[in-house]
Amino acid sequence: MNKLHRLWRGKRTDTLEWAEFDVEEAVKVSLETLGQCVGFTDRNRKPIFEDDIVIYRGMSGKTCRGKITFSGNKSRFNMELDSGQTFAVERKYSNCYEVIGNIHDDPGLMSGTEKIHAN
């Protein structure tokens, strides 16, 4: 199993700093900030987690911005736009994603994310 599939992130309850930890480690974090890694990194080799805000730059020149969510009924991670439209997050397109923040530290980054446009 890919070690990134076992990686989680959350804000520590004692220091309020972000902590990344293996699923077997005992770390006290705020449950509302807890998120699992999607299992791969973005174009900058940064792990992508639930609640991250990402920009997707497709091969065709289309770009969009959204947050990473987990779909329990489909057992997969999605990129969700403000409009509610979702797209599956796939490893084969990892070089198209770039993490620019997360909804806990940077909620303003989600404004106007439903627009998809050509560069």
Coordinates of C-alpha atoms in Angstrom, one line a residue:
M1 CA 0.0 0.0 0.0
N2 CA 1.2 3.5 -0.9
K3 CA 2.3 5.2 2.4
L4 CA 0.4 8.4 1.3
H5 CA -2.9 6.4 1.6
R6 CA -2.2 6.1 5.3
L7 CA -1.4 9.8 5.8
W8 CA -3.8 12.1 7.6
R9 CA -3.7 15.8 8.6
G10 CA -5.3 17.9 11.2
K11 CA -4.8 20.9 13.5
R12 CA -3.4 19.8 16.9
T13 CA -5.6 20.7 19.8
D14 CA -2.7 21.8 22.0
T15 CA -0.7 24.1 19.6
L16 CA -3.2 24.7 16.7
E17 CA -0.4 23.8 14.3
W18 CA -1.0 21.4 11.4
A19 CA 0.2 17.9 12.0
E20 CA 0.6 15.1 9.3
F21 CA 0.6 11.6 10.8
D22 CA 0.2 8.0 9.9
V23 CA -3.2 6.4 10.6
E24 CA -1.6 4.3 13.4
E25 CA -0.2 7.3 15.3
A26 CA -2.0 8.9 18.2
V27 CA -2.2 12.6 17.6
K28 CA -4.9 14.8 19.2
V29 CA -6.3 17.0 16.5
S30 CA -9.5 19.0 16.0
L31 CA -12.0 16.7 14.3
E32 CA -13.3 19.5 12.0
T33 CA -9.8 19.8 10.5
L34 CA -9.1 16.1 10.1
G35 CA -8.5 15.0 6.5
Q36 CA -7.1 12.1 4.7
C37 CA -4.5 12.3 2.0
V38 CA -5.8 11.4 -1.5
G39 CA -2.8 9.1 -2.0
F40 CA -0.6 11.2 -4.3
T41 CA 1.1 14.6 -4.5
D42 CA 0.4 17.7 -6.7
R43 CA 2.7 19.1 -9.4
N44 CA 5.0 20.5 -6.6
R45 CA 5.2 17.1 -4.8
K46 CA 3.0 18.3 -2.0
P47 CA 0.6 15.7 -0.6
I48 CA -3.1 16.5 -1.5
F49 CA -5.5 16.3 1.5
E50 CA -9.3 16.5 2.0
D51 CA -10.3 20.2 2.4
D52 CA -7.4 21.4 0.3
I53 CA -8.1 24.1 -2.2
V54 CA -6.5 23.2 -5.6
I55 CA -6.2 24.6 -9.0
Y56 CA -6.5 22.1 -11.8
R57 CA -4.8 23.0 -15.1
G58 CA -5.8 20.5 -17.7
M59 CA -3.8 19.5 -20.8
S60 CA -6.4 21.3 -23.0
G61 CA -5.7 24.6 -21.3
K62 CA -8.8 24.6 -19.2
T63 CA -8.4 25.6 -15.5
C64 CA -10.6 25.5 -12.5
R65 CA -10.4 25.8 -8.7
G66 CA -12.1 23.7 -6.1
K67 CA -11.9 21.9 -2.8
I68 CA -11.0 18.3 -2.3
T69 CA -13.8 16.2 -0.8
F70 CA -14.4 12.5 -0.1
S71 CA -17.4 10.8 -1.5
G72 CA -18.3 8.0 0.8
N73 CA -20.9 6.5 -1.5
K74 CA -18.4 6.3 -4.3
S75 CA -15.3 5.7 -2.2
R76 CA -13.3 8.3 -4.0
F77 CA -11.9 11.8 -3.7
N78 CA -13.5 14.6 -5.7
M79 CA -12.7 18.2 -6.6
E80 CA -15.8 20.1 -5.8
L81 CA -16.5 23.5 -7.3
D82 CA -18.7 26.3 -5.7
S83 CA -21.5 25.3 -8.0
G84 CA -21.6 21.8 -6.5
Q85 CA -20.2 20.2 -9.7
T86 CA -17.7 17.5 -8.8
F87 CA -14.9 15.8 -10.7
A88 CA -13.0 12.6 -9.6
V89 CA -9.5 13.3 -8.5
E90 CA -7.2 10.9 -10.4
R91 CA -3.5 10.0 -9.9
K92 CA -2.9 10.0 -13.6
Y93 CA -3.5 13.8 -13.6
S94 CA -1.4 14.5 -10.5
N95 CA 0.7 17.0 -12.5
C96 CA -2.4 19.0 -13.3
Y97 CA -3.2 19.8 -9.6
E98 CA -1.7 22.5 -7.5
V99 CA -2.5 22.9 -3.8
I100 CA -2.9 26.6 -3.0
G101 CA -4.4 26.4 0.5
N102 CA -7.2 24.8 2.5
I103 CA -10.7 25.7 3.6
H104 CA -9.7 26.1 7.2
D105 CA -6.8 28.6 6.8
D106 CA -7.8 30.2 3.5
P107 CA -11.6 30.1 3.0
G108 CA -11.6 33.2 0.8
L109 CA -9.7 31.2 -1.9
M110 CA -13.0 29.4 -2.8
S111 CA -14.7 32.6 -4.0
G112 CA -15.6 32.3 -7.7
T113 CA -14.2 28.8 -8.1
E114 CA -17.0 27.5 -10.3
K115 CA -15.7 29.2 -13.4
I116 CA -13.8 27.1 -15.8
H117 CA -11.9 29.0 -18.5
A118 CA -9.3 28.7 -21.1
N119 CA -5.9 30.3 -20.4

